[in-house]
mmCIF file of N, CA and C in Angstrom:
data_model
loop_
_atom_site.group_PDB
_atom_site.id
_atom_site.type_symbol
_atom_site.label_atom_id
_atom_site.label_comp_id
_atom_site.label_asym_id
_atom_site.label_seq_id
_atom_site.Cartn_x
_atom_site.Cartn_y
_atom_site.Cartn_z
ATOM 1 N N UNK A 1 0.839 -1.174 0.000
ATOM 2 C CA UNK A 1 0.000 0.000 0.000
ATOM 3 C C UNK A 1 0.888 1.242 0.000
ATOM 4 N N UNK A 2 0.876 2.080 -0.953
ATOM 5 C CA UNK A 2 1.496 3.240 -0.994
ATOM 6 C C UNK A 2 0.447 4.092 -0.438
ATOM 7 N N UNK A 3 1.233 5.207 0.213
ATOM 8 C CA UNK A 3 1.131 6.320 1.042
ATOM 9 C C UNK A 3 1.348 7.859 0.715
ATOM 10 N N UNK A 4 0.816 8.599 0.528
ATOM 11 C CA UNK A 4 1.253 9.534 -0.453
ATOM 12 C C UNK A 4 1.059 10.927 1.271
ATOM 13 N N UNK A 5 1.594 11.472 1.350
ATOM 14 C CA UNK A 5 1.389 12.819 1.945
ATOM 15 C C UNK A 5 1.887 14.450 1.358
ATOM 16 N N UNK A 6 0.917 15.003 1.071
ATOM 17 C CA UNK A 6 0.622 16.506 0.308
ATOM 18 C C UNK A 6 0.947 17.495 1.957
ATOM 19 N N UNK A 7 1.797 18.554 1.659
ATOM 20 C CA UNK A 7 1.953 19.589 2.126
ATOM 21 C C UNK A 7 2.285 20.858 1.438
ATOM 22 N N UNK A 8 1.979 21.822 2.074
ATOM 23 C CA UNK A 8 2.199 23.115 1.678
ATOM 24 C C UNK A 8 1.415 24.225 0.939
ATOM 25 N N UNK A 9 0.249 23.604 0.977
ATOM 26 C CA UNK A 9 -1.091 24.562 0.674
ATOM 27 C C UNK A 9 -0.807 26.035 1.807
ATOM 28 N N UNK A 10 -1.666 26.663 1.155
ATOM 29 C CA UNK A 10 -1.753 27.782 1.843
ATOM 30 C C UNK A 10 -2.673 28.922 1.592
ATOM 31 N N UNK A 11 -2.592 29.599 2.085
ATOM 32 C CA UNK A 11 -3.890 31.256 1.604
ATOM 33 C C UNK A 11 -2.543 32.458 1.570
ATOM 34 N N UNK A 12 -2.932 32.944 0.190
ATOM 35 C CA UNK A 12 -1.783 33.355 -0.536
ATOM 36 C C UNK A 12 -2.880 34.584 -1.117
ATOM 37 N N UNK A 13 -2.805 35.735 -1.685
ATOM 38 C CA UNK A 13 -3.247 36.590 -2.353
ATOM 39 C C UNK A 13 -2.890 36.733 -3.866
ATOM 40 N N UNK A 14 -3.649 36.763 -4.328
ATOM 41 C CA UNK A 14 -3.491 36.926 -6.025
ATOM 42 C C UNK A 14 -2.267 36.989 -7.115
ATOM 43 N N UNK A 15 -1.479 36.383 -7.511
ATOM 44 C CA UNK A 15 -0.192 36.884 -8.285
ATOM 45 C C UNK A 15 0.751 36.014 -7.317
ATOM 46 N N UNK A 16 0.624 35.364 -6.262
ATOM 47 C CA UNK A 16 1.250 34.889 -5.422
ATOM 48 C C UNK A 16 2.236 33.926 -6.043
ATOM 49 N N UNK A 17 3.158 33.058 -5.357
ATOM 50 C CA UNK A 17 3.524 31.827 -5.447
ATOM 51 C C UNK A 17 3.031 30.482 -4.205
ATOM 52 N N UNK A 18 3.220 29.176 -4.619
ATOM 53 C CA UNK A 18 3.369 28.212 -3.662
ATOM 54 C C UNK A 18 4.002 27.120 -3.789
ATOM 55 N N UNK A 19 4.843 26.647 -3.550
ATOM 56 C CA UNK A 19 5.238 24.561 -3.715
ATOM 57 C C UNK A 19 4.511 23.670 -2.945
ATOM 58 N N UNK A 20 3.799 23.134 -3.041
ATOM 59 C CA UNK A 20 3.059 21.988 -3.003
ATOM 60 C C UNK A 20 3.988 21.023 -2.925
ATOM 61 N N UNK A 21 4.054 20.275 -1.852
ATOM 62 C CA UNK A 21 5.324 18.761 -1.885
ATOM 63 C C UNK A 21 4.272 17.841 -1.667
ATOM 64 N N UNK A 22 4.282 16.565 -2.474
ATOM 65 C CA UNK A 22 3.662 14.537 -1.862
ATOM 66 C C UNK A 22 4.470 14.083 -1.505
ATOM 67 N N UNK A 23 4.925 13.522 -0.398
ATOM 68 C CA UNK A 23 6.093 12.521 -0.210
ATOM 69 C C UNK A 23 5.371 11.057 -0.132
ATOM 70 N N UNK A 24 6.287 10.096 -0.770
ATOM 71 C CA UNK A 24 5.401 9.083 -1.025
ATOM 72 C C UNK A 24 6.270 7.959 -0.546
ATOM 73 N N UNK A 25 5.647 6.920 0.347
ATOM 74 C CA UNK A 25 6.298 5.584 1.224
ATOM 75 C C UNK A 25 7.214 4.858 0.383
ATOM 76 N N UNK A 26 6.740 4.533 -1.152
ATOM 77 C CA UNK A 26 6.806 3.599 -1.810
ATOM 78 C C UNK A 26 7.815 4.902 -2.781
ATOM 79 N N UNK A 27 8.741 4.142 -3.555
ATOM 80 C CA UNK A 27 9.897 4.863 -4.645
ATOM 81 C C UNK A 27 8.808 5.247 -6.215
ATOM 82 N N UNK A 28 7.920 5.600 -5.848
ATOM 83 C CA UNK A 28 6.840 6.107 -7.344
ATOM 84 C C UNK A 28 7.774 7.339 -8.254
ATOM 85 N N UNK A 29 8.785 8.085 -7.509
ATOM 86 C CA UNK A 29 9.108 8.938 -7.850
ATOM 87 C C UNK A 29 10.335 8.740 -8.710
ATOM 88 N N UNK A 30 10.713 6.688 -8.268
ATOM 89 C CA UNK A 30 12.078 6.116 -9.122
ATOM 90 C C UNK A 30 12.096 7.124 -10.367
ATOM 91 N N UNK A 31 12.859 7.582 -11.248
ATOM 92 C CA UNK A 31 12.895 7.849 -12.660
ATOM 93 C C UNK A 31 12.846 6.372 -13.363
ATOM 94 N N UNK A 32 13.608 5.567 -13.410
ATOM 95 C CA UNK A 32 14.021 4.404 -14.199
ATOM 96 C C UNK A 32 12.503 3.293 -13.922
ATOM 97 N N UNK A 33 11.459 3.595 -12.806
ATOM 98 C CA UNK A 33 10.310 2.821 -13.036
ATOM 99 C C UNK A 33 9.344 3.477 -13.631
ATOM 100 N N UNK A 34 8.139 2.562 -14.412
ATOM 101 C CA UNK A 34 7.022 2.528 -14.733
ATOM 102 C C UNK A 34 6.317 3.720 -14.180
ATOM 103 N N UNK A 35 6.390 4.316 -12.909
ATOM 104 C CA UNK A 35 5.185 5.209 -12.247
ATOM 105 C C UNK A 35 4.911 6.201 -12.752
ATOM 106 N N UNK A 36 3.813 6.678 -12.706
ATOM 107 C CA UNK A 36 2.797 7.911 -13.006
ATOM 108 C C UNK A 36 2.872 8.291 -11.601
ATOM 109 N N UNK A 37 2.335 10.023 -11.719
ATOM 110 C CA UNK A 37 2.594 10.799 -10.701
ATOM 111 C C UNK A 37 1.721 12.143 -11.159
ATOM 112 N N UNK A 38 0.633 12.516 -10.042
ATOM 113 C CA UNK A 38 -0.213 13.613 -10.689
ATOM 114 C C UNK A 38 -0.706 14.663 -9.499
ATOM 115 N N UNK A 39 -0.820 15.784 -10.322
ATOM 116 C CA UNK A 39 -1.446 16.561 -9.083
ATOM 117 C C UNK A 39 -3.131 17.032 -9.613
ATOM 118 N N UNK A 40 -4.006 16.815 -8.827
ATOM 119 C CA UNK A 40 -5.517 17.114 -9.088
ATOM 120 C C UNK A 40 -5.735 18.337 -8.441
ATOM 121 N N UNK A 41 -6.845 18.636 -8.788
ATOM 122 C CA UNK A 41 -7.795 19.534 -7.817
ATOM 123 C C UNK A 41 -9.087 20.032 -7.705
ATOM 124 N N UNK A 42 -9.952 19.800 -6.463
ATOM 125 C CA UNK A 42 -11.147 19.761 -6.725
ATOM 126 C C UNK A 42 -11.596 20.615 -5.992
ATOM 127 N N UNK A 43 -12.641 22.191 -6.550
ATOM 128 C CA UNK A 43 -12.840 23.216 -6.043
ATOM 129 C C UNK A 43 -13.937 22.853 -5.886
ATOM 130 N N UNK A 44 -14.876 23.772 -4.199
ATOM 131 C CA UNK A 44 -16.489 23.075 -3.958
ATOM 132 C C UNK A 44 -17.552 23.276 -4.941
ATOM 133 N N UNK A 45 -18.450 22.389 -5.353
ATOM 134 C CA UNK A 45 -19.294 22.444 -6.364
ATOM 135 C C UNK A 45 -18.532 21.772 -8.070
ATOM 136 N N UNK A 46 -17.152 21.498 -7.639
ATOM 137 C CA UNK A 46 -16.928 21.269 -8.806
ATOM 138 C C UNK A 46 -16.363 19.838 -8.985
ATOM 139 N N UNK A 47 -16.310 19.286 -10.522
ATOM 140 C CA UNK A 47 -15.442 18.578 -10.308
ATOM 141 C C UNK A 47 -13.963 18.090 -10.194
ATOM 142 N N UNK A 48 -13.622 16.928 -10.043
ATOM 143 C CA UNK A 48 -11.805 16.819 -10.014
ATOM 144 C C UNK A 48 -11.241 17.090 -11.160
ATOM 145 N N UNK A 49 -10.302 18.109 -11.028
ATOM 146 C CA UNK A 49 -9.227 18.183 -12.504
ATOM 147 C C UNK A 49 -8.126 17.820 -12.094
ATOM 148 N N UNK A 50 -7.836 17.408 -13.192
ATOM 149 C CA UNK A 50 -6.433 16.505 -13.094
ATOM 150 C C UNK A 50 -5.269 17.983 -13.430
ATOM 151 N N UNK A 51 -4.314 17.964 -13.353
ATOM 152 C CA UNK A 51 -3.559 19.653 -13.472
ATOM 153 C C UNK A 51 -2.234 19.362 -13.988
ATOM 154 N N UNK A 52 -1.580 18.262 -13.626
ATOM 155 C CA UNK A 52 -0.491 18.105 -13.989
ATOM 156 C C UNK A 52 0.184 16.652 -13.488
ATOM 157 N N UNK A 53 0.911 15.924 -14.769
ATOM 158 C CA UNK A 53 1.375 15.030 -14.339
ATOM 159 C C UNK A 53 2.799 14.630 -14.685
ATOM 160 N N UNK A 54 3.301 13.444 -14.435
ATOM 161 C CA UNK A 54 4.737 12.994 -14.640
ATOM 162 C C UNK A 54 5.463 11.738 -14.938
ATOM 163 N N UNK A 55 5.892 11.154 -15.916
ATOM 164 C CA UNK A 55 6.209 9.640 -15.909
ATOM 165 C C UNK A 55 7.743 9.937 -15.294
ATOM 166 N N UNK A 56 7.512 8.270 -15.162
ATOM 167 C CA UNK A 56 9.202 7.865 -14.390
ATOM 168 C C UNK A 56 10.380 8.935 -15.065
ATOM 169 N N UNK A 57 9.961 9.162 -16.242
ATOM 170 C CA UNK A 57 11.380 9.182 -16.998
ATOM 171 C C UNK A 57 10.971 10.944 -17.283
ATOM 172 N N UNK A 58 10.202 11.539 -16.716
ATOM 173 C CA UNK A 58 10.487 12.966 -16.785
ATOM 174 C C UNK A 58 9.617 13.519 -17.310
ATOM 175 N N UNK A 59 8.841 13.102 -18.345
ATOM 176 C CA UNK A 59 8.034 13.505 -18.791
ATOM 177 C C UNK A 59 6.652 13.892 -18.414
ATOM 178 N N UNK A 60 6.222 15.326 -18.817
ATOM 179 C CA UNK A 60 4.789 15.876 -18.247
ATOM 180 C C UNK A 60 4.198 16.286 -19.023
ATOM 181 N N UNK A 61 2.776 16.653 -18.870
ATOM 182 C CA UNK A 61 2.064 17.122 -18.914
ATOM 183 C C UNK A 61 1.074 17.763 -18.929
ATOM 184 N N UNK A 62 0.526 18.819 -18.791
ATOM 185 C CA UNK A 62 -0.473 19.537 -17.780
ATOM 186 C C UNK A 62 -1.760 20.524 -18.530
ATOM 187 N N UNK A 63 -2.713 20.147 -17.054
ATOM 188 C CA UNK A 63 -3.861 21.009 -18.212
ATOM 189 C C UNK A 63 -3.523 22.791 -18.693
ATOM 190 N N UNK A 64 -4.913 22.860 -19.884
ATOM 191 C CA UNK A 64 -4.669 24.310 -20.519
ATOM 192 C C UNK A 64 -4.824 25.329 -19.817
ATOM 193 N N UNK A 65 -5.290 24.931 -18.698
ATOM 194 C CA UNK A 65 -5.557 26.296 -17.755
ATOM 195 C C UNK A 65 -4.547 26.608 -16.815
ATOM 196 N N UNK A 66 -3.200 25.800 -16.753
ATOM 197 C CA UNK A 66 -2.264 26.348 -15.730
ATOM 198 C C UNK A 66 -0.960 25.997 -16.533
ATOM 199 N N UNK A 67 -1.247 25.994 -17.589
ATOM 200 C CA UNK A 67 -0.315 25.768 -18.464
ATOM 201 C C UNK A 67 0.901 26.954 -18.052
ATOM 202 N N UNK A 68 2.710 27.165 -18.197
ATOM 203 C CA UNK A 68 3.039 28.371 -17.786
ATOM 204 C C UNK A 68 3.204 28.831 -16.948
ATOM 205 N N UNK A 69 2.398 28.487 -15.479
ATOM 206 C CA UNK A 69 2.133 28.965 -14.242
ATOM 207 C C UNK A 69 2.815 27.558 -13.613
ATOM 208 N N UNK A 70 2.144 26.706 -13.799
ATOM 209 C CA UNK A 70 2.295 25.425 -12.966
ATOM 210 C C UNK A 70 3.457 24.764 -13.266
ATOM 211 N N UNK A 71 4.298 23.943 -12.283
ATOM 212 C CA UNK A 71 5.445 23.414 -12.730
ATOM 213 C C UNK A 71 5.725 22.215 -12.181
ATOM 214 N N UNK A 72 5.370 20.603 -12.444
ATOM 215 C CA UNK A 72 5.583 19.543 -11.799
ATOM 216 C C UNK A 72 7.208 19.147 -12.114
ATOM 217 N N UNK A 73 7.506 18.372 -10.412
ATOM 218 C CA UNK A 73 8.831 17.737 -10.660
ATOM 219 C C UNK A 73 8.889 17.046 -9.312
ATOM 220 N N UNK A 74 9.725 16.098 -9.626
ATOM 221 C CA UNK A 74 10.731 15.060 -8.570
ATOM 222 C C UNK A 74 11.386 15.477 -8.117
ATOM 223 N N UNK A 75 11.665 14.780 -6.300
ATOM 224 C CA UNK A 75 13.503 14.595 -6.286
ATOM 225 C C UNK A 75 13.158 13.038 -6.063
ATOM 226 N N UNK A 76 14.164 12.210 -6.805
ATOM 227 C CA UNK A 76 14.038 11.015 -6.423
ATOM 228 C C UNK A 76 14.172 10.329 -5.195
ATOM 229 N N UNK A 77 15.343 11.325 -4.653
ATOM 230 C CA UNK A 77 16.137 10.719 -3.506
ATOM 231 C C UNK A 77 15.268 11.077 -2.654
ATOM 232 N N UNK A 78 14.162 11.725 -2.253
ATOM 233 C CA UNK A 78 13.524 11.901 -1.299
ATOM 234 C C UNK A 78 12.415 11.466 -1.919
ATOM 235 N N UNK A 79 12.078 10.802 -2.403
ATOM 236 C CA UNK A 79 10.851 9.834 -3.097
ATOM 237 C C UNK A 79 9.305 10.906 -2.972
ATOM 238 N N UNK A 80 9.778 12.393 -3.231
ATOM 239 C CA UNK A 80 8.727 13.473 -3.032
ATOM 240 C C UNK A 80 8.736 14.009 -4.381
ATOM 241 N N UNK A 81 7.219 14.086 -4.541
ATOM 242 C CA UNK A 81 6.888 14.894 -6.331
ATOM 243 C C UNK A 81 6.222 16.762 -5.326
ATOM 244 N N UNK A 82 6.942 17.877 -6.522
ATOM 245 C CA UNK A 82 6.249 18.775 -6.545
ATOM 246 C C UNK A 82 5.728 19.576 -6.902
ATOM 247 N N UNK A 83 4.982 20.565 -6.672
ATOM 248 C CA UNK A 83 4.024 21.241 -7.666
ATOM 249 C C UNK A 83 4.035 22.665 -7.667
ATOM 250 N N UNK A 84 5.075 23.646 -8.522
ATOM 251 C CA UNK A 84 5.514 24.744 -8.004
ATOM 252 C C UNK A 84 4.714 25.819 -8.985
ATOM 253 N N UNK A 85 3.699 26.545 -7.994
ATOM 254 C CA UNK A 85 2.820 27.386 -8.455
ATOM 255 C C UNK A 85 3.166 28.762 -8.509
ATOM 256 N N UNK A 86 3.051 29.603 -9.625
ATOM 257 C CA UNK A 86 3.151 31.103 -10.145
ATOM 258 C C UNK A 86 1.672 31.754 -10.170
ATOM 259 N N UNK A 87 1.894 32.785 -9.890
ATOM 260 C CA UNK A 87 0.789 33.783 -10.802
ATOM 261 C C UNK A 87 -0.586 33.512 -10.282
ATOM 262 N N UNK A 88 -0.449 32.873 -8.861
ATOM 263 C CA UNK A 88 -1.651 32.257 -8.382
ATOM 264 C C UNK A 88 -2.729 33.102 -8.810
ATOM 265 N N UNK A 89 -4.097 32.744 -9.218
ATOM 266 C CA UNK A 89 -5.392 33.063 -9.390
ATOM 267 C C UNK A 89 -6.588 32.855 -8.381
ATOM 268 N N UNK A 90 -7.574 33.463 -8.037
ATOM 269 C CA UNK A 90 -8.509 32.922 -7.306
ATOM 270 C C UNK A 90 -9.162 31.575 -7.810
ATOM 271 N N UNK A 91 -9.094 31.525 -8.811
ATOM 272 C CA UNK A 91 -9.817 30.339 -9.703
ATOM 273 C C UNK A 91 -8.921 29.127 -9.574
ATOM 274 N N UNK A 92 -7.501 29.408 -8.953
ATOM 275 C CA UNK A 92 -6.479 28.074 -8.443
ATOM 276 C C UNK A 92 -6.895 27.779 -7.049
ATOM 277 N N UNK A 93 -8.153 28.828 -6.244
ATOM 278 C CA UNK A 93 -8.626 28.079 -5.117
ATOM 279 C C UNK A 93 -9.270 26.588 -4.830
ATOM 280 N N UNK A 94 -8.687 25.669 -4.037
ATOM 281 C CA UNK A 94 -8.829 24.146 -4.294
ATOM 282 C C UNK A 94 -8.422 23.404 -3.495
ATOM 283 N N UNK A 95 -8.891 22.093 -3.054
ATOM 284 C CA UNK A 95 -8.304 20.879 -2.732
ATOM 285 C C UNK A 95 -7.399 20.431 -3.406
ATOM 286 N N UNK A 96 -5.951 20.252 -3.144
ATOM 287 C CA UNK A 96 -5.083 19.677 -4.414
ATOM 288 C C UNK A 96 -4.385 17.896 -3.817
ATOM 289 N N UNK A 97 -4.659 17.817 -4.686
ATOM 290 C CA UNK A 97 -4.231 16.263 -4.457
ATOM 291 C C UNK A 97 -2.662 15.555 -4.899
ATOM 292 N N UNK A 98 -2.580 14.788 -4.758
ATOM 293 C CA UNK A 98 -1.556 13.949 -5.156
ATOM 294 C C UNK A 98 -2.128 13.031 -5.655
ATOM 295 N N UNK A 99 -1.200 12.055 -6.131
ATOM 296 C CA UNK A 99 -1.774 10.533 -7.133
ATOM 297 C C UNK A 99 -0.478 9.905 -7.797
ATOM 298 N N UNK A 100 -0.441 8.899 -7.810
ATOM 299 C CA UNK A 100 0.092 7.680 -8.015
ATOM 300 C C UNK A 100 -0.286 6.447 -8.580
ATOM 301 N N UNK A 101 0.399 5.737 -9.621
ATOM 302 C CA UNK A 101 -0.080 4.650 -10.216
ATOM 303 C C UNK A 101 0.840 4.194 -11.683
ATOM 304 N N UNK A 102 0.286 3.393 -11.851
ATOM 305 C CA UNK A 102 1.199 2.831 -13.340
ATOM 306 C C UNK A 102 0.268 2.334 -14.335
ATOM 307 N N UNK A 103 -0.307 3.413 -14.740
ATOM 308 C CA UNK A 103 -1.278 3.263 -16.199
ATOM 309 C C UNK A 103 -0.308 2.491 -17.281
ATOM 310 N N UNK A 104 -1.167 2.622 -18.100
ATOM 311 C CA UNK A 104 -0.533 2.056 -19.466
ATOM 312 C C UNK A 104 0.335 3.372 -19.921
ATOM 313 N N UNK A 105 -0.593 3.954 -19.783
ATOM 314 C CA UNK A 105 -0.599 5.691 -21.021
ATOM 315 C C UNK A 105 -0.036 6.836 -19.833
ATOM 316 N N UNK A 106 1.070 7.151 -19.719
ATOM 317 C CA UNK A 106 1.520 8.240 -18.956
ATOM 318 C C UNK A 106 2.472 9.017 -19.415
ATOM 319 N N UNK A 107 2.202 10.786 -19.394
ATOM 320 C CA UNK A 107 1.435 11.418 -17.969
ATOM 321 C C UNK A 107 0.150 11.316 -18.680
ATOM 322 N N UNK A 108 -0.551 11.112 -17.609
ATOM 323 C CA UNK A 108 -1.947 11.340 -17.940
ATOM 324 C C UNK A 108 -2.873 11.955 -16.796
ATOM 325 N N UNK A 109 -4.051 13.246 -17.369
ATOM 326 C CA UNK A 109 -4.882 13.179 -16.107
ATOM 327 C C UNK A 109 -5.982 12.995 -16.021
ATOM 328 N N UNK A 110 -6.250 11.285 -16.494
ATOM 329 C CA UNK A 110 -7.597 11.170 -15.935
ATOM 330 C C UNK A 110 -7.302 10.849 -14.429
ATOM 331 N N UNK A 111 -8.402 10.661 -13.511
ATOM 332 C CA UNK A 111 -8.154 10.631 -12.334
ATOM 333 C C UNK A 111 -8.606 8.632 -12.228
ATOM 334 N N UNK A 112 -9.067 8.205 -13.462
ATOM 335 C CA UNK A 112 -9.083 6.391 -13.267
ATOM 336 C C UNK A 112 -8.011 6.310 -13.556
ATOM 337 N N UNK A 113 -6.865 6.805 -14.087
ATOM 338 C CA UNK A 113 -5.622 5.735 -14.076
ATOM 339 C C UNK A 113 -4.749 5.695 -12.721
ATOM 340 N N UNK A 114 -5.251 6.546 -11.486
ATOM 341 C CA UNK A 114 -4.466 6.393 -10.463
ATOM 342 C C UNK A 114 -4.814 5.183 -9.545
ATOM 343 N N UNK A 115 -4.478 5.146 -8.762
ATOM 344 C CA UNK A 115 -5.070 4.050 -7.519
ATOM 345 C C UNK A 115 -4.472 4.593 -6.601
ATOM 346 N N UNK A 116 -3.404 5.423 -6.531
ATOM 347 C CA UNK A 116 -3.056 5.824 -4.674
ATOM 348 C C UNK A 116 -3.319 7.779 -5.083
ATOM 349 N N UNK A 117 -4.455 7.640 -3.441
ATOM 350 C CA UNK A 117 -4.347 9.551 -3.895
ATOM 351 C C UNK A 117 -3.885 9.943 -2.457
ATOM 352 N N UNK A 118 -3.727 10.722 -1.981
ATOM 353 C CA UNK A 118 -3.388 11.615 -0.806
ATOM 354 C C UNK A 118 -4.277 12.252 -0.501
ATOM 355 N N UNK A 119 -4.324 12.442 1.000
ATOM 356 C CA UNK A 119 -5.799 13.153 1.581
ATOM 357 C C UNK A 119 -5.719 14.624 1.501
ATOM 358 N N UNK A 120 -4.555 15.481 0.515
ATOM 359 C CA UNK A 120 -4.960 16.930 -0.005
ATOM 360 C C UNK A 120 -4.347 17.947 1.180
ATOM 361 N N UNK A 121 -4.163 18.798 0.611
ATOM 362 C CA UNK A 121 -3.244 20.198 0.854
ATOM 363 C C UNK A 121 -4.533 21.172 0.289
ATOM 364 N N UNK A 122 -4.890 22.266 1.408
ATOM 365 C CA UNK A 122 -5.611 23.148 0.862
ATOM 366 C C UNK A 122 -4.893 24.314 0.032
ATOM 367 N N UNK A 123 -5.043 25.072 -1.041
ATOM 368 C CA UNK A 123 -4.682 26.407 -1.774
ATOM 369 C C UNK A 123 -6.428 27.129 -2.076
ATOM 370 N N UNK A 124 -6.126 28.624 -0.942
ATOM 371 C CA UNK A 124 -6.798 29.417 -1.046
ATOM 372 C C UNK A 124 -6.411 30.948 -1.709
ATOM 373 N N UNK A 125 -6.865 31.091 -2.647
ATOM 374 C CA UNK A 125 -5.843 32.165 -3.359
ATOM 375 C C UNK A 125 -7.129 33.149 -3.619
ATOM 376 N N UNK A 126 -6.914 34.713 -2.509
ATOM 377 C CA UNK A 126 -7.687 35.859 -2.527
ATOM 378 C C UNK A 126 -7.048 36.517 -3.115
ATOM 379 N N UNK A 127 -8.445 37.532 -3.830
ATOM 380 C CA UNK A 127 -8.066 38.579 -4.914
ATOM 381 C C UNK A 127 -7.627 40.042 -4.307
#
């Protein structure tokens, strides 16, 4: 059973920055394995978006709306993925998640190809 833990949410004002860290039990963050690695987020009334993700070997990809702003990455050696936010918006206000798994097809963000998520880091971003 992998374990994922999200820190570093925060309430930040408009134009802001934040890093978002998952540290995860299990080596998901290996480069040289199979794993997928994603960050979601689900604002109230809405549903989960997937925002940005990462295969073993470096590769990402992230949605059109934080495209620029948002920046996923590893350190291996501390088996922690993170999520380094610019230009914060009120509309980046959210539950943000972590996620883990080994789809076929990665990065990817649907939120069925994961199986391990993290119980979330809040980002409240006032105008």
């Amino acid at each position: 059973q992998v374990q994922l833990l999200e820190s570093g949410g925060g309430s930040v004002q408009a134009g802001g920055s934040l890093r978002l860290s998952c540290t995860s039990s299990d080596d998901y963050t290996n480069t040289g394995s199979n794993s997928c690695m994603a960050w979601f987020r689900q604002a109230p009334g809405k549903e989960r978006e997937g925002v940005a993700s990462i295969r073993g070997f470096g590769r990402t990809t992230y949605a059109d709306s934080v495209k620029g702003r948002f920046t996923i990455s590893k350190d291996n050696a501390e088996n922690t993925l993170y999520l380094q936010i610019h230009s914060l918006k009120p509309d980046d206000t959210a539950m943000y998640y972590c996620a883990a798994g080994v789809p076929y097809v990665c990065p990817t963000l649907s939120g069925f190809d994961y199986k391990y998520w993290g119980q979330g880091t809040q980002v409240t971003v006032s105008s």
